[in-house]
Amino acid sequence: MAIVGVENSNTWMGAGELLSSEHASVVSINLFVVLLCTCIIIGHLLEENRWLNESITALLIGICTGVVILLLSRGKSSRILVFSEELFFIYLLPPIIFNAGFQVKKKRFFRNFSTITLFGAIGTLISTGVISAGIYVLNLQLNVKYISHHKLVAIGAIFSATDSVCTLQVLNQDETPLLYSLVFGEGVVNDATSVVLFNAIQSLDFSHISSIASLEFAGSFLYLLISSTILGVLVGLLSAYTIKTLYFGRHSTDREVAIMILMAYLSYMLAELFSLSAILTVFFCGIVMSHYTWHNVTQSSRVTTKHAFATLSFVAEIFIFLYVGMDALDIEKWKFVSHSPGTSISTSSILLGLVMVGRAAFVFPLSFLSNLTKNFSSDKLTIKQQVTIWWAGLMRGAVSMALAYNHFTRSGYTQLRPNAIMITSTITVVLFSTVVFGMLTKPLIKFLLPPTKQMLASDSMKSLAIPLLLDGGNSDDEESSNSLPRPTSLRMFLRTPSYSIHYHWRRFDDGFMRPVFGGRGFVPFVPGSPVESDDLQQQWLN
């Protein structure tokens, strides 16, 4: 009986601890929801502010919340959730990257695809090499006698990952379309390249580096990038064919919305399952779904999915910055560096300087090479635009945080002083670059690229793009392009080659792809469908 009594008491004690844990989780979730609402409200009130944006606002609110929790707990704790790279990569990042691909201006993105790939892939490798070599040359040893080659290259990959989320906040796709396309497109490819490079480093044997091993590494790297892109395209085409063939909208628009959301997330998880770059996969899945799948659903589903994807992305962005801001004041990590704050400050300063040098090492040389391949002066990057691209890509964010936690901690915690210094240095670089560089980006753009010049540049780009749109109606800005005067056939012939890549793609798309997978002009019509009901209602109202 005594044993039974002990077991029962233990059972009640376990139940009490479980209830206490559940209550703490509920309190944490309530606090986070309140903070998210606060960020949205304050972001709305600061909409016209030239210095602040919603990402910086969420970051500052997260820091202030961490300070309040730290004071209330009397220095014992400053966070209500532990930063988890799994939570970030599996749940928060997919809707952001997918919506970016879904909303991106496809013509401008693919028109600058060579430059974007040059910056995002080759530039990331150059930046990683510069940062790793800089740490080695400056003898940044973190009070230990030896830093392995894995740590050197891993640190380079961690701090080469730009913050594409913050880029969405500081650059405007309508005001600076060229810079937005280049910086954001580069950010997506950069994040994917950094993650692929970081994962490849973990299994690379630096003690047996040879020319053959280098070629194998380059081959596996290209394989990951290409296969990830192909997987995203295939899942996007599968979703388009499924919805076009079955046409869920004849009975329920909810099924259309659900299948689009689930197929988009499936592309990301399939890439994770096959150890590919999930960022690239879901990005190109978003591009394909916006080109084909979105036009196959009913009108109500188009409105719903467009706003649903944007809302999920918006909330995830705010959640990430709020999350990072609150975790930045985690007292456990800072205790390890409290005895030598000078080491942490010098480490953060050197890393921040190497980030700036590493980005400059590829932006300006690769811009020069890119300009050599451009036929029109309006397509070439001026020195002011290059400076803006260099500055806008200096921000480091949650990707760097997640990679640093993955490499230097176990389950969000670390018991080693050198690892704690690297974590706190990463947090310092992320906070400083996001707040300082992010606040100065908008004023810098207005100073270097006044609105009048941007409007002229945008008009010239649109006029150059018009000849490529004449043979098809699937433009990203169909309404705006229809309102612009069309050039004569002679001007069109002189301005653009007769057989451009876009021309051949348009013919292939109209002849083979869209009849099979749907798209603009190939929307299926089913009697009694919501589309017909909407049309009849519109005719009755008119």
Coordinates of C-alpha atoms in Angstrom, one line a residue:
M1 CA 0.0 0.0 0.0
A2 CA 2.9 2.3 0.7
I3 CA 4.2 1.8 -2.8
V4 CA 0.8 2.5 -4.3
G5 CA 0.6 5.7 -2.2
V6 CA 4.0 6.9 -3.5
E7 CA 3.0 6.1 -7.1
N8 CA -0.3 8.0 -6.6
S9 CA 1.5 11.0 -5.1
N10 CA 4.0 11.0 -8.0
T11 CA 1.1 10.8 -10.4
W12 CA -0.5 13.8 -8.8
M13 CA 2.8 15.7 -8.8
G14 CA 3.3 14.9 -12.5
A15 CA -0.2 16.1 -13.3
G16 CA 0.4 19.3 -11.3
E17 CA 3.6 20.0 -13.2
L18 CA 1.9 19.2 -16.5
L19 CA -0.9 21.7 -15.7
S20 CA 1.6 24.3 -14.7
S21 CA 3.5 23.8 -18.0
E22 CA 0.3 24.0 -20.0
H23 CA -0.7 27.2 -18.1
A24 CA 2.7 28.7 -18.9
S25 CA 2.3 27.8 -22.6
V26 CA -1.2 29.4 -22.7
V27 CA 0.2 32.6 -21.0
S28 CA 3.1 32.7 -23.5
I29 CA 0.8 32.3 -26.5
N30 CA -1.6 35.0 -25.2
L31 CA 1.4 37.4 -24.7
F32 CA 2.7 36.7 -28.2
V33 CA -0.8 37.3 -29.8
V34 CA -1.1 40.6 -27.9
L35 CA 2.4 41.6 -29.0
L36 CA 1.6 40.7 -32.6
C37 CA -1.5 42.9 -32.5
T38 CA 0.5 45.7 -31.0
C39 CA 3.2 45.4 -33.8
I40 CA 0.5 45.6 -36.4
I41 CA -1.2 48.7 -34.9
I42 CA 2.1 50.5 -34.3
G43 CA 3.3 49.6 -37.8
H44 CA 0.1 51.0 -39.3
L45 CA 0.6 54.3 -37.4
L46 CA 4.2 54.5 -38.6
E47 CA 3.3 53.7 -42.2
E48 CA 4.5 57.0 -43.5
N49 CA 7.6 57.1 -41.3
R50 CA 10.8 57.3 -43.4
W51 CA 13.0 55.7 -40.7
L52 CA 11.0 52.9 -39.2
N53 CA 9.2 49.9 -40.7
E54 CA 7.2 47.0 -39.2
S55 CA 10.2 44.7 -39.0
I56 CA 12.3 47.2 -37.0
T57 CA 9.2 48.0 -34.9
A58 CA 8.6 44.3 -34.1
L59 CA 12.3 43.9 -33.2
L60 CA 12.3 46.9 -30.9
I61 CA 9.0 45.7 -29.2
G62 CA 10.6 42.3 -28.7
I63 CA 13.6 43.8 -27.1
C64 CA 11.5 46.0 -24.8
T65 CA 9.3 43.0 -23.9
G66 CA 12.5 41.0 -23.0
V67 CA 13.6 43.9 -20.8
V68 CA 10.3 43.9 -19.0
I69 CA 10.4 40.1 -18.5
L70 CA 14.0 40.4 -17.3
L71 CA 13.0 43.0 -14.6
L72 CA 9.9 41.1 -13.5
S73 CA 11.9 37.8 -13.1
R74 CA 14.6 39.7 -11.3
G75 CA 17.3 38.8 -13.8
K76 CA 16.4 35.1 -14.0
S77 CA 14.8 35.0 -17.5
S78 CA 14.1 37.4 -20.4
R79 CA 12.2 35.2 -22.8
I80 CA 9.0 33.2 -22.9
L81 CA 10.0 31.0 -25.9
V82 CA 13.4 29.4 -26.8
F83 CA 14.6 30.2 -30.4
S84 CA 14.3 27.0 -32.4
E85 CA 15.7 26.7 -35.9
E86 CA 13.2 24.0 -36.5
L87 CA 10.3 26.3 -35.8
F88 CA 11.8 28.9 -38.0
F89 CA 12.7 26.7 -41.0
I90 CA 9.6 24.5 -40.9
Y91 CA 6.8 26.8 -40.0
L92 CA 7.8 30.5 -40.3
L93 CA 10.0 30.7 -43.4
P94 CA 7.9 28.7 -45.9
P95 CA 4.9 31.2 -46.1
I96 CA 7.3 34.2 -46.5
I97 CA 9.4 32.7 -49.3
F98 CA 6.3 31.2 -51.1
N99 CA 4.4 34.5 -51.0
A100 CA 7.5 36.3 -52.3
G101 CA 7.6 34.0 -55.3
F102 CA 3.8 34.2 -55.7
Q103 CA 3.8 38.0 -55.8
V104 CA 7.1 38.7 -57.6
K105 CA 7.1 40.5 -60.9
K106 CA 8.0 37.5 -63.1
K107 CA 9.1 39.4 -66.2
R108 CA 11.5 41.7 -64.3
F109 CA 12.8 38.8 -62.2
F110 CA 13.7 36.6 -65.1
R111 CA 14.9 39.5 -67.1
N112 CA 17.6 40.0 -64.4
F113 CA 17.9 36.3 -63.6
S114 CA 21.5 36.1 -64.7
T115 CA 22.5 39.0 -62.4
I116 CA 20.4 37.6 -59.6
T117 CA 22.1 34.2 -59.9
L118 CA 25.5 35.9 -60.1
F119 CA 24.9 37.9 -56.9
G120 CA 23.1 35.1 -55.0
A121 CA 25.3 32.1 -55.8
I122 CA 28.7 33.3 -56.8
G123 CA 28.5 36.4 -54.6
T124 CA 27.6 34.2 -51.6
L125 CA 30.7 32.0 -52.2
I126 CA 32.9 35.1 -52.5
S127 CA 31.5 36.6 -49.3
T128 CA 31.9 33.3 -47.4
G129 CA 35.5 33.1 -48.5
V130 CA 36.2 36.7 -47.6
I131 CA 34.7 36.4 -44.1
S132 CA 36.3 33.1 -43.4
A133 CA 39.7 34.3 -44.6
G134 CA 39.3 37.6 -42.6
I135 CA 38.7 35.7 -39.4
Y136 CA 41.7 33.6 -40.0
V137 CA 44.0 36.5 -41.0
L138 CA 42.9 38.7 -38.1
N139 CA 43.6 35.8 -35.7
L140 CA 40.2 35.9 -34.1
Q141 CA 40.7 32.9 -31.8
L142 CA 38.0 33.6 -29.1
N143 CA 40.6 32.7 -26.4
V144 CA 41.1 29.2 -27.8
K145 CA 44.2 27.9 -29.4
Y146 CA 42.5 26.5 -32.5
I147 CA 39.5 27.1 -34.6
S148 CA 38.7 24.2 -37.0
H149 CA 38.3 24.8 -40.7
H150 CA 34.7 23.7 -40.3
K151 CA 34.0 26.5 -37.9
L152 CA 35.8 29.0 -40.1
V153 CA 33.8 28.2 -43.2
A154 CA 30.6 27.8 -41.2
I155 CA 31.0 31.3 -39.7
G156 CA 31.5 32.6 -43.2
A157 CA 28.3 30.9 -44.4
I158 CA 26.4 32.1 -41.4
F159 CA 27.3 35.8 -41.9
S160 CA 26.9 35.6 -45.7
A161 CA 23.1 34.9 -45.4
T162 CA 21.3 38.2 -46.1
D163 CA 17.9 39.0 -44.7
S164 CA 15.4 38.7 -47.5
V165 CA 12.5 39.3 -45.1
C166 CA 13.8 42.7 -44.1
T167 CA 14.4 43.6 -47.8
L168 CA 10.6 43.2 -48.3
Q169 CA 10.1 45.9 -45.7
V170 CA 12.7 48.5 -46.8
L171 CA 12.4 48.3 -50.6
N172 CA 9.2 48.9 -52.6
Q173 CA 8.5 46.9 -55.7
D174 CA 6.6 49.8 -57.3
E175 CA 9.0 52.6 -56.4
T176 CA 12.3 50.8 -57.1
P177 CA 11.4 47.8 -59.2
L178 CA 14.9 47.1 -60.5
L179 CA 16.5 47.3 -57.1
Y180 CA 13.7 45.3 -55.5
S181 CA 14.0 42.6 -58.1
L182 CA 17.8 42.4 -57.8
V183 CA 18.2 42.7 -54.0
F184 CA 15.2 40.5 -53.1
G185 CA 15.9 37.9 -55.8
E186 CA 19.6 37.8 -54.7
G187 CA 18.4 37.4 -51.1
V188 CA 16.3 34.3 -51.9
V189 CA 19.1 32.7 -53.9
N190 CA 21.6 33.8 -51.2
D191 CA 19.6 32.2 -48.4
A192 CA 19.3 29.0 -50.3
T193 CA 23.0 29.0 -51.2
S194 CA 24.0 29.8 -47.6
V195 CA 21.9 27.0 -46.2
V196 CA 23.1 24.5 -48.8
L197 CA 26.8 25.6 -48.3
F198 CA 26.4 25.4 -44.5
N199 CA 24.9 21.8 -44.7
A200 CA 27.6 20.7 -47.1
I201 CA 30.4 22.0 -44.8
Q202 CA 29.2 19.7 -42.0
S203 CA 30.1 16.6 -44.1
L204 CA 33.2 18.0 -45.9
D205 CA 36.6 16.6 -44.9
F206 CA 39.0 19.5 -45.0
S207 CA 42.0 17.3 -44.3
H208 CA 41.7 15.7 -47.7
I209 CA 41.0 18.6 -49.9
S210 CA 42.0 18.0 -53.6
S211 CA 41.0 19.1 -57.0
I212 CA 38.7 16.1 -57.4
A213 CA 37.1 16.8 -54.0
S214 CA 36.5 20.4 -55.0
L215 CA 34.9 19.4 -58.3
E216 CA 32.7 16.9 -56.5
F217 CA 31.7 19.6 -54.0
A218 CA 30.9 22.1 -56.8
G219 CA 28.9 19.3 -58.6
S220 CA 26.8 18.4 -55.6
F221 CA 26.3 22.2 -54.9
L222 CA 24.9 22.7 -58.5
Y223 CA 22.9 19.5 -58.2
L224 CA 21.2 20.8 -55.1
L225 CA 20.4 24.2 -56.6
I226 CA 19.1 22.8 -59.9
S227 CA 17.2 19.8 -58.5
S228 CA 15.5 22.1 -55.9
T229 CA 14.4 24.4 -58.6
I230 CA 13.0 21.5 -60.7
L231 CA 11.1 20.1 -57.8
G232 CA 9.4 23.4 -57.1
V233 CA 8.4 23.7 -60.7
L234 CA 7.1 20.1 -60.9
V235 CA 4.9 20.6 -57.7
G236 CA 3.6 23.9 -59.1
L237 CA 2.7 22.2 -62.4
L238 CA 1.1 19.3 -60.6
S239 CA -1.1 21.7 -58.6
A240 CA -2.1 23.5 -61.8
Y241 CA -3.0 20.3 -63.6
T242 CA -4.9 18.9 -60.7
I243 CA -7.1 22.0 -60.2
K244 CA -7.6 22.5 -63.9
T245 CA -8.6 18.8 -64.5
L246 CA -10.8 18.3 -61.4
Y247 CA -12.0 21.9 -61.1
F248 CA -12.9 21.9 -57.4
G249 CA -14.6 25.3 -57.7
R250 CA -17.7 23.8 -59.3
H251 CA -18.7 22.6 -55.8
S252 CA -16.6 24.5 -53.3
T253 CA -14.1 27.2 -53.4
D254 CA -12.8 26.1 -50.0
R255 CA -11.3 23.0 -51.6
E256 CA -9.5 25.1 -54.2
V257 CA -7.9 27.3 -51.5
A258 CA -7.0 24.3 -49.4
I259 CA -5.4 22.4 -52.2
M260 CA -3.3 25.4 -53.2
I261 CA -2.1 26.0 -49.6
L262 CA -1.3 22.4 -49.0
M263 CA 0.5 21.8 -52.3
A264 CA 2.6 24.9 -51.7
Y265 CA 3.6 23.6 -48.2
L266 CA 4.1 20.1 -49.7
S267 CA 6.8 21.4 -52.1
Y268 CA 8.8 22.8 -49.1
M269 CA 8.5 19.6 -47.1
L270 CA 9.4 17.4 -50.1
A271 CA 12.6 19.4 -50.5
E272 CA 13.3 18.8 -46.8
L273 CA 12.6 15.1 -47.2
F274 CA 15.0 14.8 -50.1
S275 CA 17.6 17.0 -48.4
L276 CA 17.3 19.8 -51.1
S277 CA 17.1 23.5 -50.8
A278 CA 13.6 24.0 -49.5
I279 CA 13.9 27.8 -49.9
L280 CA 14.5 27.6 -53.6
T281 CA 11.8 24.9 -54.1
V282 CA 9.0 26.8 -52.5
F283 CA 10.0 30.1 -54.2
F284 CA 9.8 28.6 -57.7
C285 CA 6.7 26.7 -56.7
G286 CA 5.2 30.1 -55.9
I287 CA 6.2 31.5 -59.3
V288 CA 4.7 28.5 -61.2
M289 CA 1.5 28.6 -59.2
S290 CA 1.0 32.3 -59.8
H291 CA 1.5 31.7 -63.5
Y292 CA -0.7 28.7 -64.0
T293 CA -2.6 27.5 -60.9
W294 CA -3.9 30.8 -59.7
H295 CA -5.7 31.4 -63.1
N296 CA -7.4 28.0 -62.9
V297 CA -9.4 28.7 -59.8
T298 CA -12.6 30.7 -59.5
Q299 CA -12.6 34.5 -59.0
S300 CA -13.5 34.3 -55.3
S301 CA -10.6 31.8 -54.8
R302 CA -8.2 34.1 -56.5
V303 CA -9.0 36.9 -54.1
T304 CA -8.9 34.5 -51.1
T305 CA -5.6 32.9 -51.9
K306 CA -3.9 36.1 -52.8
H307 CA -4.8 37.7 -49.4
A308 CA -4.3 34.4 -47.5
F309 CA -0.8 34.0 -48.7
A310 CA 0.0 37.6 -48.1
T311 CA -1.5 37.5 -44.6
L312 CA 0.4 34.3 -43.6
S313 CA 3.6 35.9 -44.8
F314 CA 2.9 39.1 -43.1
V315 CA 2.2 37.5 -39.7
A316 CA 5.3 35.2 -40.0
E317 CA 7.5 38.2 -40.7
I318 CA 6.4 40.1 -37.6
F319 CA 6.6 36.9 -35.5
I320 CA 10.2 36.3 -36.6
F321 CA 11.4 39.8 -35.7
L322 CA 9.5 39.8 -32.4
Y323 CA 10.9 36.3 -31.7
V324 CA 14.5 37.5 -32.4
G325 CA 14.1 40.6 -30.4
M326 CA 12.9 38.8 -27.3
D327 CA 15.5 36.1 -27.5
A328 CA 18.3 38.7 -27.9
L329 CA 18.3 39.4 -24.2
D330 CA 18.5 35.8 -23.1
I331 CA 20.4 36.1 -19.8
E332 CA 21.9 32.6 -20.0
K333 CA 24.0 33.3 -23.1
W334 CA 25.1 36.7 -21.9
K335 CA 26.3 35.3 -18.6
F336 CA 29.1 33.5 -20.4
V337 CA 30.5 36.7 -21.9
S338 CA 29.9 39.0 -18.9
H339 CA 33.4 38.5 -17.6
S340 CA 35.0 39.6 -20.8
P341 CA 32.7 42.1 -22.6
G342 CA 35.6 43.5 -24.6
T343 CA 36.0 40.2 -26.4
S344 CA 32.3 40.1 -27.4
I345 CA 32.4 43.7 -28.5
S346 CA 35.6 43.2 -30.6
T347 CA 34.2 40.0 -32.1
S348 CA 30.9 41.6 -33.1
S349 CA 32.7 44.7 -34.6
I350 CA 35.1 42.6 -36.6
L351 CA 32.3 40.4 -37.9
L352 CA 30.3 43.4 -38.8
G353 CA 33.3 44.9 -40.7
L354 CA 33.9 41.6 -42.5
V355 CA 30.2 41.5 -43.5
M356 CA 30.6 44.9 -45.1
V357 CA 33.9 44.0 -46.8
G358 CA 32.6 40.6 -48.0
R359 CA 29.6 42.1 -49.6
A360 CA 31.6 44.9 -51.3
A361 CA 34.0 42.2 -52.6
F362 CA 31.4 40.8 -54.9
V363 CA 28.7 43.5 -55.5
F364 CA 31.0 46.0 -57.4
P365 CA 33.1 43.5 -59.4
L366 CA 30.1 41.3 -60.3
S367 CA 28.1 44.5 -61.2
F368 CA 30.9 45.4 -63.6
L369 CA 30.7 42.0 -65.2
S370 CA 26.9 42.1 -65.4
N371 CA 27.0 45.5 -67.1
L372 CA 29.3 44.1 -69.8
T373 CA 26.5 41.7 -70.9
K374 CA 23.8 44.4 -71.1
N375 CA 22.9 46.0 -74.5
F376 CA 20.9 48.9 -73.2
S377 CA 22.2 51.6 -70.9
S378 CA 19.0 51.5 -68.9
D379 CA 19.7 47.9 -68.0
K380 CA 23.1 48.7 -66.6
L381 CA 23.7 49.3 -62.9
T382 CA 25.0 52.8 -62.1
I383 CA 27.4 53.3 -59.2
K384 CA 24.6 54.8 -57.1
Q385 CA 22.5 51.7 -57.7
Q386 CA 25.4 49.5 -56.8
V387 CA 26.0 51.3 -53.6
T388 CA 22.3 50.9 -52.8
I389 CA 22.4 47.2 -53.6
W390 CA 25.5 46.8 -51.4
W391 CA 23.9 48.7 -48.5
A392 CA 20.4 47.1 -48.7
G393 CA 22.0 43.6 -48.5
L394 CA 24.0 44.2 -45.4
M395 CA 21.1 43.3 -43.1
R396 CA 21.4 40.0 -41.4
G397 CA 18.4 38.3 -39.9
A398 CA 16.7 35.1 -38.7
V399 CA 18.6 32.8 -41.2
S400 CA 21.9 33.8 -39.7
M401 CA 20.4 33.3 -36.2
A402 CA 19.1 29.9 -37.1
L403 CA 22.3 28.7 -38.6
A404 CA 24.3 30.0 -35.7
Y405 CA 22.0 28.3 -33.2
N406 CA 22.3 25.1 -35.3
H407 CA 26.1 25.1 -35.2
F408 CA 26.9 26.6 -31.8
T409 CA 24.1 25.4 -29.5
R410 CA 22.1 22.3 -28.5
S411 CA 18.3 22.8 -28.2
G412 CA 18.8 26.5 -27.9
Y413 CA 21.3 26.4 -25.1
T414 CA 25.1 26.4 -24.9
Q415 CA 27.5 25.6 -22.1
L416 CA 30.7 26.6 -23.9
R417 CA 32.1 30.1 -23.6
P418 CA 33.5 30.3 -27.2
N419 CA 30.1 29.2 -28.6
A420 CA 28.3 31.6 -26.4
I421 CA 30.5 34.4 -27.7
M422 CA 29.6 33.5 -31.3
I423 CA 25.9 33.4 -30.5
T424 CA 25.9 36.8 -28.7
S425 CA 28.0 38.2 -31.5
T426 CA 25.5 36.9 -34.1
I427 CA 22.7 38.5 -32.1
T428 CA 24.6 41.8 -31.9
V429 CA 25.3 41.8 -35.7
V430 CA 21.7 41.0 -36.5
L431 CA 20.3 43.7 -34.2
F432 CA 22.7 46.3 -35.3
S433 CA 22.4 45.6 -39.0
T434 CA 18.6 45.3 -39.0
V435 CA 18.0 48.5 -36.9
V436 CA 20.8 50.8 -38.1
F437 CA 21.1 49.7 -41.7
G438 CA 17.4 49.1 -42.0
M439 CA 16.5 52.6 -40.7
L440 CA 19.0 54.3 -43.1
T441 CA 18.1 52.3 -46.2
K442 CA 15.0 54.4 -47.2
P443 CA 16.7 57.8 -46.7
L444 CA 19.7 56.5 -48.6
I445 CA 17.5 55.4 -51.5
K446 CA 15.8 58.8 -51.6
F447 CA 19.2 60.6 -51.4
L448 CA 21.0 58.5 -54.1
L449 CA 17.9 57.8 -56.3
P450 CA 15.4 60.6 -56.2
P451 CA 11.8 59.6 -57.1
T452 CA 11.8 61.6 -60.3
K453 CA 14.8 59.7 -61.6
Q454 CA 13.2 56.4 -60.5
M455 CA 10.0 57.2 -62.3
L456 CA 11.9 57.9 -65.5
A457 CA 13.9 54.7 -65.2
S458 CA 10.7 52.7 -64.5
D459 CA 9.0 54.2 -67.6
S460 CA 11.9 53.4 -69.8
M461 CA 12.0 49.8 -68.5
K462 CA 8.2 49.4 -69.2
S463 CA 8.7 50.8 -72.7
L464 CA 11.4 48.2 -73.4
A465 CA 9.3 45.4 -72.1
I466 CA 6.2 46.2 -74.2
P467 CA 7.5 44.5 -77.4
L468 CA 8.0 41.3 -75.5
L469 CA 4.3 41.4 -74.4
L470 CA 2.8 41.9 -77.8
D471 CA 2.6 38.3 -78.6
G472 CA 0.8 37.2 -75.4
G473 CA -1.4 38.6 -72.7
N474 CA 0.2 37.1 -69.7
S475 CA 1.8 40.2 -68.2
D476 CA 2.3 41.1 -64.6
D477 CA 1.0 44.6 -65.2
E478 CA -1.6 44.0 -67.8
E479 CA -3.7 47.0 -67.0
S480 CA -0.8 49.4 -66.9
S481 CA 0.7 48.0 -70.1
N482 CA -2.6 48.4 -72.0
S483 CA -2.8 52.1 -71.0
L484 CA 0.7 52.8 -72.4
P485 CA 1.2 53.7 -76.1
R486 CA 2.6 50.8 -78.1
P487 CA 5.6 51.5 -80.3
T488 CA 5.5 51.0 -84.1
S489 CA 6.6 47.8 -85.7
L490 CA 9.8 49.5 -86.9
R491 CA 10.7 50.8 -83.4
M492 CA 9.9 47.3 -82.0
F493 CA 12.1 45.7 -84.6
L494 CA 15.0 48.1 -83.9
R495 CA 14.7 47.8 -80.1
T496 CA 14.4 44.1 -79.6
P497 CA 15.8 41.1 -81.4
S498 CA 13.4 39.1 -83.6
Y499 CA 14.0 35.9 -81.8
S500 CA 14.5 36.6 -78.1
I501 CA 14.4 34.0 -75.3
H502 CA 11.2 35.6 -74.1
Y503 CA 9.7 35.3 -77.6
H504 CA 10.5 31.6 -77.8
W505 CA 9.3 30.9 -74.3
R506 CA 6.0 32.7 -75.0
R507 CA 5.4 30.6 -78.1
F508 CA 6.2 27.4 -76.2
D509 CA 4.0 28.5 -73.2
D510 CA 1.0 29.3 -75.4
G511 CA 1.4 26.3 -77.6
F512 CA 2.1 23.5 -75.1
M513 CA 2.2 24.5 -71.4
R514 CA -1.0 26.6 -70.9
P515 CA -3.3 24.3 -72.9
V516 CA -2.2 21.5 -70.5
F517 CA -1.7 23.3 -67.2
G518 CA -4.1 26.3 -67.7
G519 CA -3.3 29.9 -67.0
R520 CA -4.5 33.3 -68.3
G521 CA -6.7 32.8 -71.3
F522 CA -7.1 29.0 -70.6
V523 CA -9.4 29.1 -67.5
P524 CA -11.8 26.1 -67.7
F525 CA -15.5 27.0 -67.8
V526 CA -18.0 24.6 -66.2
P527 CA -21.7 25.4 -66.3
G528 CA -23.1 26.2 -62.9
S529 CA -19.7 27.0 -61.5
P530 CA -19.0 30.0 -59.3
V531 CA -17.4 31.8 -62.2
E532 CA -20.7 31.6 -64.2
S533 CA -22.7 32.7 -61.2
D534 CA -20.4 35.7 -60.7
D535 CA -20.8 36.6 -64.4
L536 CA -24.6 36.3 -64.3
Q537 CA -24.7 38.4 -61.2
Q538 CA -22.5 41.0 -62.7
Q539 CA -24.7 41.1 -65.9
W540 CA -27.8 41.5 -63.7
L541 CA -26.3 44.4 -61.8
N542 CA -25.3 46.1 -65.0

